[in-house]
PDB file of C-alpha atoms in Angstrom:
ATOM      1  CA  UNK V 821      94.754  99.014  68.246  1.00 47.00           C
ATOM      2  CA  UNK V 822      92.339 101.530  66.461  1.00 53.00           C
ATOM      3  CA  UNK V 823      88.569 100.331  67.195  1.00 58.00           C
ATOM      4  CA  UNK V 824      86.175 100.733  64.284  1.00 61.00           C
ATOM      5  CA  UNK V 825      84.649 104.131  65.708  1.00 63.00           C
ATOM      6  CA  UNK V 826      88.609 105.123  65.261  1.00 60.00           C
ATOM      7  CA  UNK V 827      89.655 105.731  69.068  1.00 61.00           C
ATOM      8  CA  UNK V 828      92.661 104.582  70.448  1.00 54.00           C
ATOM      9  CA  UNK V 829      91.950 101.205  72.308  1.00 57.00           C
ATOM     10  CA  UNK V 830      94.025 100.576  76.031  1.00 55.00           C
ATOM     11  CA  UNK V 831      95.843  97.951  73.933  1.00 61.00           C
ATOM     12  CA  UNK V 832      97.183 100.302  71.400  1.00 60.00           C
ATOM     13  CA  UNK V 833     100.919 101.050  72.303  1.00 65.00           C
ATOM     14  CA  UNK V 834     100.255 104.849  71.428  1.00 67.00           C
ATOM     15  CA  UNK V 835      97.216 104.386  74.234  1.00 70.00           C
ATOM     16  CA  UNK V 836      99.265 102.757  76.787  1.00 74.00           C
ATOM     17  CA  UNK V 837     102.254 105.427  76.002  1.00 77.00           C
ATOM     18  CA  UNK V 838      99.285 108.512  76.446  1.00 77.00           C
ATOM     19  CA  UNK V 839      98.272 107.426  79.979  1.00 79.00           C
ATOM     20  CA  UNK V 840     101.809 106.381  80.824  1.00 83.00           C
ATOM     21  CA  UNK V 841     102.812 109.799  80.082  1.00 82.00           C
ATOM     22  CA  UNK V 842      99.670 111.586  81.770  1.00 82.00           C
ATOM     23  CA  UNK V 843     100.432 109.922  84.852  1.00 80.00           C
ATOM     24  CA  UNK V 844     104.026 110.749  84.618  1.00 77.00           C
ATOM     25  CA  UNK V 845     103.008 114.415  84.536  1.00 76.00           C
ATOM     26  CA  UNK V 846     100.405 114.489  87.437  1.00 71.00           C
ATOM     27  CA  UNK V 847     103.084 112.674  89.434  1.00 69.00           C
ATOM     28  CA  UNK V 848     106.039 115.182  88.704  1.00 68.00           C
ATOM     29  CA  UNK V 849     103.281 118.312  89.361  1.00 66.00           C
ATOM     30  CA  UNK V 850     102.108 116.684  92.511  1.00 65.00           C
ATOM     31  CA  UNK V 851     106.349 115.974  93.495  1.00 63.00           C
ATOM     32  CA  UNK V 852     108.003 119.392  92.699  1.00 61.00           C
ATOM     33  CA  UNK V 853     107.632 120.943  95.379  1.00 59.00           C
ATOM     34  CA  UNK V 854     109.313 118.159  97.420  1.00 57.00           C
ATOM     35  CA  UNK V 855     111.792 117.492  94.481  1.00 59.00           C
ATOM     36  CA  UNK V 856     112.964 121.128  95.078  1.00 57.00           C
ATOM     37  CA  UNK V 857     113.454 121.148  98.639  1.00 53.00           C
ATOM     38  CA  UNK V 858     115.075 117.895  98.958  1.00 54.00           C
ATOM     39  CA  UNK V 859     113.065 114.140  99.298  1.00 52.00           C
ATOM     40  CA  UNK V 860     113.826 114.088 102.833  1.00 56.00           C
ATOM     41  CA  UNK V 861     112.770 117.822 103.976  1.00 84.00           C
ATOM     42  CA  UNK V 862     109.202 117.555 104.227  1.00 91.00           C
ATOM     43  CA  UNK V 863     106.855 116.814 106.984  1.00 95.00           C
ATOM     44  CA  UNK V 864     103.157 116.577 106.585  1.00 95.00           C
ATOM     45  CA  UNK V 865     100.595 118.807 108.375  1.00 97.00           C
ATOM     46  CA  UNK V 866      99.600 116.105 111.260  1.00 96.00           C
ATOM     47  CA  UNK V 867     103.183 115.334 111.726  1.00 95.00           C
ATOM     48  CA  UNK V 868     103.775 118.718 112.205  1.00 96.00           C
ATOM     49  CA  UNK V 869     101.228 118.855 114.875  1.00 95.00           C
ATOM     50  CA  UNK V 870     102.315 116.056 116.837  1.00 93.00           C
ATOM     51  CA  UNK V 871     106.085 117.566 116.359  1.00 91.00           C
ATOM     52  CA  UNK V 872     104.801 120.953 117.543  1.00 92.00           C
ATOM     53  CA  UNK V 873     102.879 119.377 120.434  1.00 90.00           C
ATOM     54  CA  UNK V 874     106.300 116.738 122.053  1.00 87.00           C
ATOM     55  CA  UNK V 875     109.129 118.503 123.393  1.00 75.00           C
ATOM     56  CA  UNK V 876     112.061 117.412 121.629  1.00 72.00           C
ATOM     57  CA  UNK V 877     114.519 114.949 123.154  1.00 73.00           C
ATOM     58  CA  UNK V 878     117.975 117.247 121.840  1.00 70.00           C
ATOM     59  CA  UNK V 879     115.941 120.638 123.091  1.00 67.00           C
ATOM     60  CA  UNK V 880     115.736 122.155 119.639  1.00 75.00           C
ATOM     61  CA  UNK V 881     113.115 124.544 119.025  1.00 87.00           C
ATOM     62  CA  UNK V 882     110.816 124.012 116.052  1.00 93.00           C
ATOM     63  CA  UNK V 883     110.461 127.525 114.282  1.00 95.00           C
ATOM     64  CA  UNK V 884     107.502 128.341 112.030  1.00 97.00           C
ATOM     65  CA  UNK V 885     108.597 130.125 109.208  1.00 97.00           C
ATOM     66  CA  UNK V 886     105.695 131.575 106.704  1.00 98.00           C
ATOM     67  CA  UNK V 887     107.274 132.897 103.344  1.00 98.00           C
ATOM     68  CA  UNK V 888     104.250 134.458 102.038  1.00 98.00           C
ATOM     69  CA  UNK V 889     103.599 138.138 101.670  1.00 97.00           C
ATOM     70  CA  UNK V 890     102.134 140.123 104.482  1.00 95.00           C
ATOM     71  CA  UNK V 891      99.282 140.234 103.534  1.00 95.00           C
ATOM     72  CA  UNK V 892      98.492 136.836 102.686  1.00 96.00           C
ATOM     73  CA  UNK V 893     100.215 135.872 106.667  1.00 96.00           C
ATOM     74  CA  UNK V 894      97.696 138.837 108.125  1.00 95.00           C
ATOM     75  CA  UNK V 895      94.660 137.989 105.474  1.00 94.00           C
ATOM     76  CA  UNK V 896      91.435 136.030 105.706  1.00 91.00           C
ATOM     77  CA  UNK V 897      93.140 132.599 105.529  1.00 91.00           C
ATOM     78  CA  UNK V 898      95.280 132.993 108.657  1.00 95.00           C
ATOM     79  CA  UNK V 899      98.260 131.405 109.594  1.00 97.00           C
ATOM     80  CA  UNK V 900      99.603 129.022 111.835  1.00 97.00           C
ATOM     81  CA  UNK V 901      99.727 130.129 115.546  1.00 96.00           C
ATOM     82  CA  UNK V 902     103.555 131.348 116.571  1.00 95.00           C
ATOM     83  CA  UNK V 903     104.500 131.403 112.830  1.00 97.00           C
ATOM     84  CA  UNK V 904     107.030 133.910 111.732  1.00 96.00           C
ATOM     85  CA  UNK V 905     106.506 135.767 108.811  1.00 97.00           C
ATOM     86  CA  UNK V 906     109.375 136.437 106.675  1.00 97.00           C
ATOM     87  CA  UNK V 907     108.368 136.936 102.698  1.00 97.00           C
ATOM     88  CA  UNK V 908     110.776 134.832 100.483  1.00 96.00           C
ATOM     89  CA  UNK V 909     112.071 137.754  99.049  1.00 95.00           C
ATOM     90  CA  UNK V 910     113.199 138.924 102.252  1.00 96.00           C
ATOM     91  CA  UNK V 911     114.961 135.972 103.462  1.00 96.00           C
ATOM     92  CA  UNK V 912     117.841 136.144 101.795  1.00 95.00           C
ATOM     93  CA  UNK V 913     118.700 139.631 103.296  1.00 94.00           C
ATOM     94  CA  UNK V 914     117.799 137.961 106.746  1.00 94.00           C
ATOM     95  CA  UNK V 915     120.064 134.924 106.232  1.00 94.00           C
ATOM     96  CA  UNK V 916     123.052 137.494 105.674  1.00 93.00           C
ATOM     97  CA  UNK V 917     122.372 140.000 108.303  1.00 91.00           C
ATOM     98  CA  UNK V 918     120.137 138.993 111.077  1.00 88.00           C
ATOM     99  CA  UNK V 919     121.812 137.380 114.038  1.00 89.00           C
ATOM    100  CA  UNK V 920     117.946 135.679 114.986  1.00 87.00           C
ATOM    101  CA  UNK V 921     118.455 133.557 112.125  1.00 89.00           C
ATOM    102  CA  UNK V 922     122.380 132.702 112.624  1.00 88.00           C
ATOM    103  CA  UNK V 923     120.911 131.259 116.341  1.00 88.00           C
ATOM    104  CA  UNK V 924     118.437 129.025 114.363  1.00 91.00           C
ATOM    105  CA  UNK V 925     120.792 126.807 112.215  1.00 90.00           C
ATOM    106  CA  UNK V 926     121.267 124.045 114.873  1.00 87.00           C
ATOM    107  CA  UNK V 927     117.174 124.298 115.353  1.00 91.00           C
ATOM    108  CA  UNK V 928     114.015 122.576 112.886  1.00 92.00           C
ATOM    109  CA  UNK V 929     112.671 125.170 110.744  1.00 96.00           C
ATOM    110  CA  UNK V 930     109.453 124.334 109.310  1.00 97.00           C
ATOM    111  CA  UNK V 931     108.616 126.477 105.750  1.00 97.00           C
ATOM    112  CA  UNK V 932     105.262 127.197 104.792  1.00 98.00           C
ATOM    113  CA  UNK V 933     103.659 129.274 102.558  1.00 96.00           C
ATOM    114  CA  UNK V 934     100.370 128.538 100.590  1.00 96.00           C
ATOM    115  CA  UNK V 935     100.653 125.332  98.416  1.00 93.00           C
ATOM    116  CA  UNK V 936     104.724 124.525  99.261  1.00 91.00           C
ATOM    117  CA  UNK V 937     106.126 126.015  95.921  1.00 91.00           C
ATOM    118  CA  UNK V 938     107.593 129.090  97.368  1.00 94.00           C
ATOM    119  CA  UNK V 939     108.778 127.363 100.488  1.00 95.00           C
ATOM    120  CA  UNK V 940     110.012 124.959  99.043  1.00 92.00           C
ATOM    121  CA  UNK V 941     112.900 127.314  97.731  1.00 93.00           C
ATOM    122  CA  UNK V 942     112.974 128.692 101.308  1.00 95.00           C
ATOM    123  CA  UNK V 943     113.661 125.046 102.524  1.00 94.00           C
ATOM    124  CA  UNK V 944     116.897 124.733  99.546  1.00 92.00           C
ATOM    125  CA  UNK V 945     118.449 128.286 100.175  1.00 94.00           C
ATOM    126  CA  UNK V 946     118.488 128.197 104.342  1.00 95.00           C
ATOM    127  CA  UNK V 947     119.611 124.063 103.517  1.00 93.00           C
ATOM    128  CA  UNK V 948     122.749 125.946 101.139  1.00 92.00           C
ATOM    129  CA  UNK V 949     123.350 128.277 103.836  1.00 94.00           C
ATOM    130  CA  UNK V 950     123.681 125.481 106.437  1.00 93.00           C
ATOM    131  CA  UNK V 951     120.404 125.188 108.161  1.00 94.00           C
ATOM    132  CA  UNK V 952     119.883 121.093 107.845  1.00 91.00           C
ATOM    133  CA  UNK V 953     116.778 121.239 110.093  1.00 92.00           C
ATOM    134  CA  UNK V 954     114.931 122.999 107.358  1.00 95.00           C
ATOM    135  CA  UNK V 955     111.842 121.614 106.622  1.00 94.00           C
ATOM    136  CA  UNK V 956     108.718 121.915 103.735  1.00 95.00           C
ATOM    137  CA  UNK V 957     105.680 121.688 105.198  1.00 96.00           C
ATOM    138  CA  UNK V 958     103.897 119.664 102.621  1.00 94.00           C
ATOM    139  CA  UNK V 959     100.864 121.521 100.671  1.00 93.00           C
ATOM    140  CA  UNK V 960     101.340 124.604 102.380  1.00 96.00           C
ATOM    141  CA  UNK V 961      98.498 126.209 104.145  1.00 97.00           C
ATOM    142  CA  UNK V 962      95.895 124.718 102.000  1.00 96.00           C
ATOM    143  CA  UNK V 963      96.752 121.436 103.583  1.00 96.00           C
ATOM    144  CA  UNK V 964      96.734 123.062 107.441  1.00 97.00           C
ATOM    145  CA  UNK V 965      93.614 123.937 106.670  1.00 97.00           C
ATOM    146  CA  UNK V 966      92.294 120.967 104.847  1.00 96.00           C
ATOM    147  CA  UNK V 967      93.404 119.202 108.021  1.00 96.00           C
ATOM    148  CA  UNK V 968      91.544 121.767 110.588  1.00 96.00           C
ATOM    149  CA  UNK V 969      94.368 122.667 112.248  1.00 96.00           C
ATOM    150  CA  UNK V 970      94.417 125.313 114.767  1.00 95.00           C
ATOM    151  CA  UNK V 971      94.906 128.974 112.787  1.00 95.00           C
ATOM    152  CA  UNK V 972      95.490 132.402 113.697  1.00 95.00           C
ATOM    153  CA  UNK V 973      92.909 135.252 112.093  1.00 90.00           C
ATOM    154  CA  UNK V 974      93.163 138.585 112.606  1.00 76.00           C
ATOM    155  CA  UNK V 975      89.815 139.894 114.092  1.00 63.00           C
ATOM    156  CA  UNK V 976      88.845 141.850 110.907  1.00 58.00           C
ATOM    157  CA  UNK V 977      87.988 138.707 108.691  1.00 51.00           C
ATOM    158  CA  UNK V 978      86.925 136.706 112.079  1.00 48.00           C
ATOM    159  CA  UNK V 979      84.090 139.225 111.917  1.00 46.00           C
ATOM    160  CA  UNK V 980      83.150 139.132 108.098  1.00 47.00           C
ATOM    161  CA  UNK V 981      83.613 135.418 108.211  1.00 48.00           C
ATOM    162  CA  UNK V 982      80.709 135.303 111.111  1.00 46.00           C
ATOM    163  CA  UNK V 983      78.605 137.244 109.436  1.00 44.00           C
TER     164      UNK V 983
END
């Protein structure tokens, strides 16, 4: 209903349908990162911790794979200690040719770049290529570090952050 001052009231079907909507759209921002990689191939930061920290029952490995560029893996954010870093537009070329990764198929992988978007489309082309232990790490680094998880910085921004 429209309320003398003319706004849309809650019991208006055109208000109800607006914040229906809104929180339709906030839920499929906040999802599509996990909608792209598959519902099930996510772990959170803290589970990853706890994975990271228990050997694992079958002896896989769990392999930290960071998609980001160089120089966001090497740059004042850090990354996750023993991460590998492997830019998504190089992992295609090291799916087809690099016998490392061939080795890794029947191990977890664990994707991560900054927010999850980009590995999240690492997580769906190693999962087309056969590698069913890939994983999204939910929220990226921005999460890790939300967290304060451990991190790897490279000594020239340990320094500037110090200062």
């Amino acid at each position: 209903m429209i309320a003398p001052d003319g706004q849309i009231t809650m019991t208006d079907p055109e208000g109800i349908g607006l914040v229906i909507l809104v929180a339709l759209l906030f839920l499929i921002i906040r999802l599509l990162p996990r909608i792209i990689a598959g519902w099930q191939a996510t772990i959170n930061p803290l589970s990853l911790k706890r994975l990271l920290e228990t050997p694992d029952k079958k002896n896989r490995r769990v392999v930290l794979l960071d998609v980001r560029l160089a120089d966001e893996f090497h740059g004042a954010q850090g990354h996750i200690p023993n991460a590998i870093n492997v830019p998504l537009l190089d992992l295609q070329r090291h799916i087809d040719r690099d016998d490392y990764f061939q080795d890794l198929k029947q191990h977890r992988i664990v994707l991560i770049c900054q927010t999850g978007a980009r590995a999240a489309l690492a997580v769906r082309l190693l999962r087309q290529h056969g590698y069913r232990g890939a994983l999204l790490l939910e929220g990226g680094m921005r999460a890790w570090i939300s967290e304060e998880l451990p991190l790897i910085r490279s000594l020239e921004h340990t320094k500037e952050s110090s200062a």
